[in-house]
Amino acid sequence: MRSVLLVILIFFVMVLAICSVVAFRSRKLENKALSFLLFALIPPILGNIIVIGSTKSNIAEIGYYIYFIGMDLTMLALANFTFQYCQLKSKGGKAYFFIIRLLMLIDVVSYAFNPVFHHMFATRLTMVDGLRYLTFVPFFGQTCHRLLDYSVFLSAILIFFYKVVKAPTIYAERYTVILLSMLFGGAWQTFYIFSRTPLDFSMIGFAVFGLLTFYFTLYYRPLRLLDKMLADYASQKSEALYFFSGFNECIWANESGLDFLNITNKDFSLVPAKLRETFGEVQRRRGDWQVQETITQNGKTRYFIQEKHLVTDKKGAIIGSLFSVRDNTEDQLALKREVYKASHDPLTGIYNSMRLMERIRERLDDNPDTAYTVVFLDVDHFKLINDVYGRDVGDDMLRLIAARLPLCVGPDGLYGRIAADSFGMCLPSADFDEDVLKEKFSDIVVDKGTLVQKLVVHLGVYDVEERDLEVSVMLDRAHMALQTIKHDRHASVAHYDNAMRDNTLWGQTISSEVHEAIETGQIRPYLQPITDSAGRLIGAEALVRWIHPVHGFLPPYRFIPIFEQNGLIADVDRHIWRCACELLKEWQAKGYDQFISINISPNDFYFMDIEAVLNDLVKTYGIQPEKLRVEITETVMMTDADHRMGMLSRLRQAGFIIEMDDFGSGYSSLNLLNDMPVDVLKIDMGFLHKKKNITRSEVILRHTINMAKDLGIVSLTEGVETASQFEMLSGMGCELFQGYYFSKPISVEDFYAFCRERGVMMDEK
Ligand code: C2E
Ligand code: CA
Ligand code: CA
């Protein structure tokens, strides 16, 4: 019996030691206090082990000392644990600890004097299991010791008891389990004291108390609390929740769930049928799933997310399921609004360009056997309508056009707004009828009191032949066709054809080659001589040429219009200007007095600071500015006139000579002449080359020349091809001449030869 108890106690000591370490390492709030308690339980048991294991009285006595003093330590640890576990933080607590620590100190000191005064206990020899066993005989001091330990123990029990009563029911459990294990250990101990058996079995109860406390503190989770919390949480959720058993009966539903199905009496059995009634067969689906459901009732559409989640046991068997329904109508409507906003034009309510292109793509892909036509519509002079009639009228016009589009494309067509005043359409080619389309827009009139104007639209048409092209390119092609009639008020429909495609390809090719061509001198100026009325050579106009290694000699019309559109014109012009400056520098060094006129494209203004570039050039090459004449056309002044006039004035002040090119070919020449700071008027060759009304042209020429003279402006006539033209113009008083009669534009080398013939620039070159 004795050895069995010994083994059991040794086992418990080891287990307690391990638990103490585990507790120490845990993250629980009370871990330190728990670890200390488990550790403090070891000395009393150890003391008992020594007592049970020894037959000598002095060793047994040591065991008893360890037992009793260890008991003090245990109680101290218990008090500490109690305070931590019950989260007591009162001032009384500090006093309490002070007193028990003091009393325990006295108790320990008192044991120290026991060998002298024998007032605590003595050992007495008996026989257990046929061996010597030393039990102990308590004296007065021992009773005091017990009283002290019991008081601490009792106070711990009382604190726990208080907590059980006072704490919310859900938490009472947490204290009850510890209280019960304390009562269990205490009862066993008490039983031993009164049973007066020599062997102390109560130590087992002691250890068991320690282990129960260990388990409950670290591992016990209050499941009822969890239940309650989950139920509370689920009840409060706005989404409808239904819990089903493995047999598909509803065991619980939250408030929202019952409300959703109009169940008033908490009769959960109605749930499955009602759900099927509302959502139909989707309810029968197996496994975990989620669906977005749309339900329309009384003309109102609502959206729900239904979700089913299966609950399985450890082996994977289905033991129940959770079903939830969440009304996400607001989210869905917001999403739809967003999608609508992102795909529709706010002004007209039709597709925006991005969405239109996506839809056209889909339409083409879905109907590979149907031929389609893409149409680009542009309102003529829409900016003018906006300016003259106001934005509101402009907006009304756009809405009016948008409203006509569905009539144009028919049931299988698509349409949308591409930009401010342009729209796109796509319809089966079989439905495309040019006349119908024209007719649809023929009667739109802007009417504002006295101002009545017919709205003109232009249509560009591309028959989709290359279906794999990006839709934006198809629209570009339709737009390109439109561009060809943009300024023609009579033609309203233009079709994209192969010539246009070739033109595009051509544009791409030469654009990609332009920089290399500049660097290698393929692009260079030709010079066309300019003479005075005596036929003397006084200067030349620099006209660009591209000597292309593959395509041969390219005159400006083959590339200038393209570069004017894509901005490369600025690079070409800067190059020609620089070449002109190089020549002038050379001429100046040799004492030649010739000037060179350079051309400025209206589009140069968008891509560079012309004033700065020109000033910079004359400075770099050290040439006199008046030798670099600047030709601009009147179209330059169509935009940003004030600013550009200012620039021309400054250039004149800097010494440049400004020439107005193609004078008389535009609309507002005379008007402009009033304000424009020019030195030379280059009269358009159109007047000379007129086949009809020749005399009238001559009248205009004469008067233009006279007017120039009266304004103090030098006149120059271009396109002089015959001696008689030259004589006539000289007779009219024209001062300068340029034309095939003298020379075509020629290469720089040929120009030198020409000069030598004429007796100017005699130097060998
Ligand atoms: P433009 O500035 O009006 O140049 C005069 C054009 O008339 C030149 O055509 C010239 O070859 C041509 N021409 C000269 N005399 C006669 C004649 O007696 N009869 C006929 N029928 N034509 C004559 P080109 O060189 O083909 O240039 C055409 C246009 O290209 C130029 O018109 C100018 O607007 C533009 N251009 C030429 N070089 C440049 C340049 O370096 N930069 C810019 N931006 N434009 C240029
Ligand atoms: Ca010119
Ligand atoms: Ca000209």
PDB file of N, CA and C in Angstrom, residues 2-87:
ATOM      1  N   ARG A   2       1.862   1.165   0.868  1.00  0.00           N
ATOM      2  CA  ARG A   2       2.766   2.301   1.017  1.00  0.00           C
ATOM      3  C   ARG A   2       3.507   2.612  -0.290  1.00  0.00           C
ATOM      4  N   SER A   3       3.989   1.538  -0.929  1.00  0.00           N
ATOM      5  CA  SER A   3       4.747   1.764  -2.168  1.00  0.00           C
ATOM      6  C   SER A   3       3.834   2.236  -3.312  1.00  0.00           C
ATOM      7  N   VAL A   4       2.582   1.724  -3.312  1.00  0.00           N
ATOM      8  CA  VAL A   4       1.640   2.176  -4.360  1.00  0.00           C
ATOM      9  C   VAL A   4       1.436   3.690  -4.237  1.00  0.00           C
ATOM     10  N   LEU A   5       1.168   4.129  -3.001  1.00  0.00           N
ATOM     11  CA  LEU A   5       0.965   5.559  -2.758  1.00  0.00           C
ATOM     12  C   LEU A   5       2.203   6.359  -3.175  1.00  0.00           C
ATOM     13  N   LEU A   6       3.356   5.761  -2.837  1.00  0.00           N
ATOM     14  CA  LEU A   6       4.623   6.427  -3.176  1.00  0.00           C
ATOM     15  C   LEU A   6       4.729   6.667  -4.696  1.00  0.00           C
ATOM     16  N   VAL A   7       4.433   5.591  -5.442  1.00  0.00           N
ATOM     17  CA  VAL A   7       4.509   5.689  -6.911  1.00  0.00           C
ATOM     18  C   VAL A   7       3.519   6.749  -7.428  1.00  0.00           C
ATOM     19  N   ILE A   8       2.279   6.671  -6.877  1.00  0.00           N
ATOM     20  CA  ILE A   8       1.246   7.623  -7.330  1.00  0.00           C
ATOM     21  C   ILE A   8       1.712   9.059  -7.083  1.00  0.00           C
ATOM     22  N   LEU A   9       2.268   9.292  -5.866  1.00  0.00           N
ATOM     23  CA  LEU A   9       2.677  10.671  -5.529  1.00  0.00           C
ATOM     24  C   LEU A   9       3.838  11.154  -6.402  1.00  0.00           C
ATOM     25  N   ILE A  10       4.811  10.236  -6.626  1.00  0.00           N
ATOM     26  CA  ILE A  10       5.939  10.628  -7.498  1.00  0.00           C
ATOM     27  C   ILE A  10       5.422  10.998  -8.889  1.00  0.00           C
ATOM     28  N   PHE A  11       4.449  10.163  -9.347  1.00  0.00           N
ATOM     29  CA  PHE A  11       3.851  10.436 -10.667  1.00  0.00           C
ATOM     30  C   PHE A  11       3.225  11.833 -10.687  1.00  0.00           C
ATOM     31  N   PHE A  12       2.473  12.145  -9.644  1.00  0.00           N
ATOM     32  CA  PHE A  12       1.809  13.454  -9.591  1.00  0.00           C
ATOM     33  C   PHE A  12       2.813  14.609  -9.542  1.00  0.00           C
ATOM     34  N   VAL A  13       3.902  14.404  -8.810  1.00  0.00           N
ATOM     35  CA  VAL A  13       4.917  15.467  -8.730  1.00  0.00           C
ATOM     36  C   VAL A  13       5.437  15.781 -10.124  1.00  0.00           C
ATOM     37  N   MET A  14       5.688  14.692 -10.875  1.00  0.00           N
ATOM     38  CA  MET A  14       6.221  14.916 -12.224  1.00  0.00           C
ATOM     39  C   MET A  14       5.187  15.620 -13.101  1.00  0.00           C
ATOM     40  N   VAL A  15       3.942  15.126 -12.997  1.00  0.00           N
ATOM     41  CA  VAL A  15       2.893  15.737 -13.832  1.00  0.00           C
ATOM     42  C   VAL A  15       2.728  17.219 -13.470  1.00  0.00           C
ATOM     43  N   LEU A  16       2.714  17.512 -12.167  1.00  0.00           N
ATOM     44  CA  LEU A  16       2.547  18.906 -11.746  1.00  0.00           C
ATOM     45  C   LEU A  16       3.699  19.790 -12.254  1.00  0.00           C
ATOM     46  N   ALA A  17       4.914  19.206 -12.198  1.00  0.00           N
ATOM     47  CA  ALA A  17       6.077  19.981 -12.662  1.00  0.00           C
ATOM     48  C   ALA A  17       5.906  20.316 -14.143  1.00  0.00           C
ATOM     49  N   ILE A  18       5.483  19.302 -14.915  1.00  0.00           N
ATOM     50  CA  ILE A  18       5.295  19.547 -16.359  1.00  0.00           C
ATOM     51  C   ILE A  18       4.213  20.610 -16.578  1.00  0.00           C
ATOM     52  N   CYS A  19       3.088  20.425 -15.846  1.00  0.00           N
ATOM     53  CA  CYS A  19       1.972  21.364 -16.020  1.00  0.00           C
ATOM     54  C   CYS A  19       2.412  22.781 -15.653  1.00  0.00           C
ATOM     55  N   SER A  20       3.228  22.882 -14.630  1.00  0.00           N
ATOM     56  CA  SER A  20       3.691  24.208 -14.206  1.00  0.00           C
ATOM     57  C   SER A  20       4.464  24.896 -15.335  1.00  0.00           C
ATOM     58  N   VAL A  21       5.315  24.094 -16.001  1.00  0.00           N
ATOM     59  CA  VAL A  21       6.090  24.669 -17.111  1.00  0.00           C
ATOM     60  C   VAL A  21       5.150  25.076 -18.258  1.00  0.00           C
ATOM     61  N   VAL A  22       4.214  24.153 -18.568  1.00  0.00           N
ATOM     62  CA  VAL A  22       3.264  24.442 -19.658  1.00  0.00           C
ATOM     63  C   VAL A  22       2.502  25.730 -19.349  1.00  0.00           C
ATOM     64  N   ALA A  23       2.034  25.822 -18.099  1.00  0.00           N
ATOM     65  CA  ALA A  23       1.263  27.016 -17.711  1.00  0.00           C
ATOM     66  C   ALA A  23       2.113  28.264 -17.847  1.00  0.00           C
ATOM     67  N   PHE A  24       3.365  28.137 -17.467  1.00  0.00           N
ATOM     68  CA  PHE A  24       4.263  29.299 -17.509  1.00  0.00           C
ATOM     69  C   PHE A  24       4.406  29.820 -18.941  1.00  0.00           C
ATOM     70  N   ARG A  25       4.428  28.857 -19.860  1.00  0.00           N
ATOM     71  CA  ARG A  25       4.634  29.242 -21.262  1.00  0.00           C
ATOM     72  C   ARG A  25       3.345  29.680 -21.961  1.00  0.00           C
ATOM     73  N   SER A  26       2.208  29.415 -21.339  1.00  0.00           N
ATOM     74  CA  SER A  26       0.946  29.726 -22.031  1.00  0.00           C
ATOM     75  C   SER A  26       0.745  31.236 -22.091  1.00  0.00           C
ATOM     76  N   ARG A  27      -0.208  31.638 -22.950  1.00  0.00           N
ATOM     77  CA  ARG A  27      -0.441  33.073 -23.113  1.00  0.00           C
ATOM     78  C   ARG A  27      -1.629  33.556 -22.304  1.00  0.00           C
ATOM     79  N   LYS A  28      -2.213  32.670 -21.551  1.00  0.00           N
ATOM     80  CA  LYS A  28      -3.379  33.092 -20.776  1.00  0.00           C
ATOM     81  C   LYS A  28      -2.978  34.180 -19.777  1.00  0.00           C
ATOM     82  N   LEU A  29      -3.954  34.987 -19.444  1.00  0.00           N
ATOM     83  CA  LEU A  29      -3.671  36.090 -18.520  1.00  0.00           C
ATOM     84  C   LEU A  29      -3.130  35.606 -17.184  1.00  0.00           C
ATOM     85  N   GLU A  30      -3.731  34.502 -16.683  1.00  0.00           N
ATOM     86  CA  GLU A  30      -3.378  34.073 -15.328  1.00  0.00           C
ATOM     87  C   GLU A  30      -2.222  33.089 -15.345  1.00  0.00           C
ATOM     88  N   ASN A  31      -1.493  32.978 -16.435  1.00  0.00           N
ATOM     89  CA  ASN A  31      -0.532  31.871 -16.562  1.00  0.00           C
ATOM     90  C   ASN A  31       0.530  31.848 -15.464  1.00  0.00           C
ATOM     91  N   LYS A  32       1.046  33.016 -15.081  1.00  0.00           N
ATOM     92  CA  LYS A  32       2.116  33.041 -14.077  1.00  0.00           C
ATOM     93  C   LYS A  32       1.583  32.546 -12.727  1.00  0.00           C
ATOM     94  N   ALA A  33       0.412  33.074 -12.351  1.00  0.00           N
ATOM     95  CA  ALA A  33      -0.166  32.686 -11.059  1.00  0.00           C
ATOM     96  C   ALA A  33      -0.460  31.194 -11.039  1.00  0.00           C
ATOM     97  N   LEU A  34      -0.947  30.683 -12.182  1.00  0.00           N
ATOM     98  CA  LEU A  34      -1.270  29.245 -12.254  1.00  0.00           C
ATOM     99  C   LEU A  34       0.005  28.414 -12.147  1.00  0.00           C
ATOM    100  N   SER A  35       1.019  28.847 -12.874  1.00  0.00           N
ATOM    101  CA  SER A  35       2.282  28.124 -12.863  1.00  0.00           C
ATOM    102  C   SER A  35       2.848  28.070 -11.435  1.00  0.00           C
ATOM    103  N   PHE A  36       2.768  29.182 -10.752  1.00  0.00           N
ATOM    104  CA  PHE A  36       3.267  29.262  -9.370  1.00  0.00           C
ATOM    105  C   PHE A  36       2.471  28.322  -8.465  1.00  0.00           C
ATOM    106  N   LEU A  37       1.150  28.302  -8.667  1.00  0.00           N
ATOM    107  CA  LEU A  37       0.301  27.433  -7.828  1.00  0.00           C
ATOM    108  C   LEU A  37       0.681  25.969  -8.028  1.00  0.00           C
ATOM    109  N   LEU A  38       0.834  25.569  -9.309  1.00  0.00           N
ATOM    110  CA  LEU A  38       1.155  24.165  -9.592  1.00  0.00           C
ATOM    111  C   LEU A  38       2.517  23.802  -9.008  1.00  0.00           C
ATOM    112  N   PHE A  39       3.425  24.745  -9.107  1.00  0.00           N
ATOM    113  CA  PHE A  39       4.770  24.515  -8.565  1.00  0.00           C
ATOM    114  C   PHE A  39       4.717  24.401  -7.036  1.00  0.00           C
ATOM    115  N   ALA A  40       3.885  25.280  -6.432  1.00  0.00           N
ATOM    116  CA  ALA A  40       3.798  25.307  -4.970  1.00  0.00           C
ATOM    117  C   ALA A  40       3.143  24.048  -4.413  1.00  0.00           C
ATOM    118  N   LEU A  41       2.400  23.347  -5.299  1.00  0.00           N
ATOM    119  CA  LEU A  41       1.763  22.105  -4.820  1.00  0.00           C
ATOM    120  C   LEU A  41       2.778  20.973  -4.648  1.00  0.00           C
ATOM    121  N   ILE A  42       3.933  21.150  -5.286  1.00  0.00           N
ATOM    122  CA  ILE A  42       4.918  20.050  -5.265  1.00  0.00           C
ATOM    123  C   ILE A  42       5.540  19.829  -3.864  1.00  0.00           C
ATOM    124  N   PRO A  43       6.008  20.880  -3.148  1.00  0.00           N
ATOM    125  CA  PRO A  43       6.684  20.637  -1.863  1.00  0.00           C
ATOM    126  C   PRO A  43       5.861  19.805  -0.847  1.00  0.00           C
ATOM    127  N   PRO A  44       4.565  20.104  -0.632  1.00  0.00           N
ATOM    128  CA  PRO A  44       3.846  19.279   0.331  1.00  0.00           C
ATOM    129  C   PRO A  44       3.824  17.810  -0.091  1.00  0.00           C
ATOM    130  N   ILE A  45       3.637  17.581  -1.410  1.00  0.00           N
ATOM    131  CA  ILE A  45       3.589  16.181  -1.850  1.00  0.00           C
ATOM    132  C   ILE A  45       4.969  15.545  -1.692  1.00  0.00           C
ATOM    133  N   LEU A  46       5.982  16.336  -2.009  1.00  0.00           N
ATOM    134  CA  LEU A  46       7.359  15.854  -1.868  1.00  0.00           C
ATOM    135  C   LEU A  46       7.640  15.481  -0.415  1.00  0.00           C
ATOM    136  N   GLY A  47       7.187  16.380   0.503  1.00  0.00           N
ATOM    137  CA  GLY A  47       7.347  16.111   1.942  1.00  0.00           C
ATOM    138  C   GLY A  47       6.719  14.769   2.294  1.00  0.00           C
ATOM    139  N   ASN A  48       5.517  14.542   1.784  1.00  0.00           N
ATOM    140  CA  ASN A  48       4.826  13.286   2.045  1.00  0.00           C
ATOM    141  C   ASN A  48       5.577  12.095   1.479  1.00  0.00           C
ATOM    142  N   ILE A  49       6.152  12.290   0.298  1.00  0.00           N
ATOM    143  CA  ILE A  49       6.912  11.190  -0.315  1.00  0.00           C
ATOM    144  C   ILE A  49       8.061  10.788   0.610  1.00  0.00           C
ATOM    145  N   ILE A  50       8.735  11.821   1.155  1.00  0.00           N
ATOM    146  CA  ILE A  50       9.870  11.532   2.061  1.00  0.00           C
ATOM    147  C   ILE A  50       9.379  10.789   3.303  1.00  0.00           C
ATOM    148  N   VAL A  51       8.242  11.267   3.848  1.00  0.00           N
ATOM    149  CA  VAL A  51       7.707  10.628   5.069  1.00  0.00           C
ATOM    150  C   VAL A  51       7.364   9.169   4.794  1.00  0.00           C
ATOM    151  N   ILE A  52       6.662   8.953   3.656  1.00  0.00           N
ATOM    152  CA  ILE A  52       6.220   7.584   3.349  1.00  0.00           C
ATOM    153  C   ILE A  52       7.411   6.691   3.040  1.00  0.00           C
ATOM    154  N   GLY A  53       8.386   7.283   2.400  1.00  0.00           N
ATOM    155  CA  GLY A  53       9.518   6.471   1.942  1.00  0.00           C
ATOM    156  C   GLY A  53      10.561   6.202   3.028  1.00  0.00           C
ATOM    157  N   SER A  54      10.474   6.907   4.153  1.00  0.00           N
ATOM    158  CA  SER A  54      11.561   6.724   5.128  1.00  0.00           C
ATOM    159  C   SER A  54      11.133   5.906   6.337  1.00  0.00           C
ATOM    160  N   THR A  55      12.108   5.284   6.957  1.00  0.00           N
ATOM    161  CA  THR A  55      11.842   4.531   8.183  1.00  0.00           C
ATOM    162  C   THR A  55      12.604   5.173   9.348  1.00  0.00           C
ATOM    163  N   LYS A  56      13.455   6.126   9.037  1.00  0.00           N
ATOM    164  CA  LYS A  56      14.221   6.791  10.086  1.00  0.00           C
ATOM    165  C   LYS A  56      13.504   8.048  10.534  1.00  0.00           C
ATOM    166  N   SER A  57      13.500   8.289  11.834  1.00  0.00           N
ATOM    167  CA  SER A  57      12.699   9.393  12.352  1.00  0.00           C
ATOM    168  C   SER A  57      13.234  10.755  11.923  1.00  0.00           C
ATOM    169  N   ASN A  58      14.539  10.929  11.880  1.00  0.00           N
ATOM    170  CA  ASN A  58      15.028  12.273  11.501  1.00  0.00           C
ATOM    171  C   ASN A  58      14.737  12.610  10.039  1.00  0.00           C
ATOM    172  N   ILE A  59      14.814  11.610   9.162  1.00  0.00           N
ATOM    173  CA  ILE A  59      14.462  11.864   7.751  1.00  0.00           C
ATOM    174  C   ILE A  59      12.972  12.159   7.640  1.00  0.00           C
ATOM    175  N   ALA A  60      12.167  11.366   8.315  1.00  0.00           N
ATOM    176  CA  ALA A  60      10.718  11.577   8.293  1.00  0.00           C
ATOM    177  C   ALA A  60      10.399  12.981   8.778  1.00  0.00           C
ATOM    178  N   GLU A  61      11.124  13.406   9.829  1.00  0.00           N
ATOM    179  CA  GLU A  61      10.869  14.748  10.362  1.00  0.00           C
ATOM    180  C   GLU A  61      11.155  15.821   9.303  1.00  0.00           C
ATOM    181  N   ILE A  62      12.251  15.653   8.598  1.00  0.00           N
ATOM    182  CA  ILE A  62      12.552  16.608   7.497  1.00  0.00           C
ATOM    183  C   ILE A  62      11.382  16.627   6.521  1.00  0.00           C
ATOM    184  N   GLY A  63      10.882  15.425   6.195  1.00  0.00           N
ATOM    185  CA  GLY A  63       9.725  15.319   5.285  1.00  0.00           C
ATOM    186  C   GLY A  63       8.555  16.136   5.812  1.00  0.00           C
ATOM    187  N   TYR A  64       8.309  16.012   7.117  1.00  0.00           N
ATOM    188  CA  TYR A  64       7.171  16.744   7.685  1.00  0.00           C
ATOM    189  C   TYR A  64       7.385  18.254   7.584  1.00  0.00           C
ATOM    190  N   TYR A  65       8.620  18.681   7.850  1.00  0.00           N
ATOM    191  CA  TYR A  65       8.901  20.131   7.732  1.00  0.00           C
ATOM    192  C   TYR A  65       8.604  20.608   6.313  1.00  0.00           C
ATOM    193  N   ILE A  66       9.107  19.822   5.352  1.00  0.00           N
ATOM    194  CA  ILE A  66       8.869  20.235   3.946  1.00  0.00           C
ATOM    195  C   ILE A  66       7.374  20.278   3.676  1.00  0.00           C
ATOM    196  N   TYR A  67       6.662  19.268   4.147  1.00  0.00           N
ATOM    197  CA  TYR A  67       5.225  19.168   3.968  1.00  0.00           C
ATOM    198  C   TYR A  67       4.538  20.424   4.525  1.00  0.00           C
ATOM    199  N   PHE A  68       4.800  20.739   5.805  1.00  0.00           N
ATOM    200  CA  PHE A  68       4.051  21.823   6.453  1.00  0.00           C
ATOM    201  C   PHE A  68       4.427  23.193   5.901  1.00  0.00           C
ATOM    202  N   ILE A  69       5.755  23.414   5.775  1.00  0.00           N
ATOM    203  CA  ILE A  69       6.157  24.733   5.260  1.00  0.00           C
ATOM    204  C   ILE A  69       5.721  24.861   3.805  1.00  0.00           C
ATOM    205  N   GLY A  70       5.814  23.744   3.042  1.00  0.00           N
ATOM    206  CA  GLY A  70       5.343  23.722   1.649  1.00  0.00           C
ATOM    207  C   GLY A  70       3.876  24.083   1.573  1.00  0.00           C
ATOM    208  N   MET A  71       3.143  23.646   2.606  1.00  0.00           N
ATOM    209  CA  MET A  71       1.707  23.933   2.634  1.00  0.00           C
ATOM    210  C   MET A  71       1.467  25.451   2.692  1.00  0.00           C
ATOM    211  N   ASP A  72       2.330  26.136   3.467  1.00  0.00           N
ATOM    212  CA  ASP A  72       2.221  27.606   3.532  1.00  0.00           C
ATOM    213  C   ASP A  72       2.408  28.209   2.136  1.00  0.00           C
ATOM    214  N   LEU A  73       3.429  27.695   1.471  1.00  0.00           N
ATOM    215  CA  LEU A  73       3.716  28.201   0.122  1.00  0.00           C
ATOM    216  C   LEU A  73       2.513  27.962  -0.795  1.00  0.00           C
ATOM    217  N   THR A  74       1.930  26.761  -0.689  1.00  0.00           N
ATOM    218  CA  THR A  74       0.762  26.414  -1.511  1.00  0.00           C
ATOM    219  C   THR A  74      -0.365  27.409  -1.275  1.00  0.00           C
ATOM    220  N   MET A  75      -0.625  27.713  -0.025  1.00  0.00           N
ATOM    221  CA  MET A  75      -1.749  28.604   0.298  1.00  0.00           C
ATOM    222  C   MET A  75      -1.487  30.029  -0.233  1.00  0.00           C
ATOM    223  N   LEU A  76      -0.225  30.407  -0.081  1.00  0.00           N
ATOM    224  CA  LEU A  76       0.135  31.730  -0.603  1.00  0.00           C
ATOM    225  C   LEU A  76      -0.114  31.780  -2.118  1.00  0.00           C
ATOM    226  N   ALA A  77       0.308  30.709  -2.799  1.00  0.00           N
ATOM    227  CA  ALA A  77       0.119  30.633  -4.254  1.00  0.00           C
ATOM    228  C   ALA A  77      -1.368  30.589  -4.608  1.00  0.00           C
ATOM    229  N   LEU A  78      -2.149  29.905  -3.763  1.00  0.00           N
ATOM    230  CA  LEU A  78      -3.592  29.794  -4.011  1.00  0.00           C
ATOM    231  C   LEU A  78      -4.239  31.176  -3.904  1.00  0.00           C
ATOM    232  N   ALA A  79      -3.833  31.915  -2.849  1.00  0.00           N
ATOM    233  CA  ALA A  79      -4.395  33.261  -2.663  1.00  0.00           C
ATOM    234  C   ALA A  79      -4.051  34.127  -3.880  1.00  0.00           C
ATOM    235  N   ASN A  80      -2.807  34.037  -4.292  1.00  0.00           N
ATOM    236  CA  ASN A  80      -2.346  34.811  -5.444  1.00  0.00           C
ATOM    237  C   ASN A  80      -3.142  34.450  -6.690  1.00  0.00           C
ATOM    238  N   PHE A  81      -3.307  33.132  -6.913  1.00  0.00           N
ATOM    239  CA  PHE A  81      -4.049  32.662  -8.079  1.00  0.00           C
ATOM    240  C   PHE A  81      -5.504  33.151  -8.029  1.00  0.00           C
ATOM    241  N   THR A  82      -6.085  33.050  -6.833  1.00  0.00           N
ATOM    242  CA  THR A  82      -7.485  33.463  -6.660  1.00  0.00           C
ATOM    243  C   THR A  82      -7.666  34.928  -7.072  1.00  0.00           C
ATOM    244  N   PHE A  83      -6.757  35.747  -6.595  1.00  0.00           N
ATOM    245  CA  PHE A  83      -6.864  37.178  -6.912  1.00  0.00           C
ATOM    246  C   PHE A  83      -6.735  37.423  -8.419  1.00  0.00           C
ATOM    247  N   GLN A  84      -5.809  36.720  -9.018  1.00  0.00           N
ATOM    248  CA  GLN A  84      -5.596  36.899 -10.466  1.00  0.00           C
ATOM    249  C   GLN A  84      -6.799  36.395 -11.255  1.00  0.00           C
ATOM    250  N   TYR A  85      -7.210  35.168 -10.929  1.00  0.00           N
ATOM    251  CA  TYR A  85      -8.262  34.522 -11.706  1.00  0.00           C
ATOM    252  C   TYR A  85      -9.574  35.291 -11.576  1.00  0.00           C
ATOM    253  N   CYS A  86      -9.842  35.781 -10.361  1.00  0.00           N
ATOM    254  CA  CYS A  86     -11.105  36.490 -10.136  1.00  0.00           C
ATOM    255  C   CYS A  86     -10.963  37.977 -10.446  1.00  0.00           C
ATOM    256  N   GLN A  87      -9.790  38.351 -10.890  1.00  0.00           N
ATOM    257  CA  GLN A  87      -9.514  39.737 -11.280  1.00  0.00           C
ATOM    258  C   GLN A  87      -9.909  40.728 -10.197  1.00  0.00           C
TER     259      GLN A  87
END
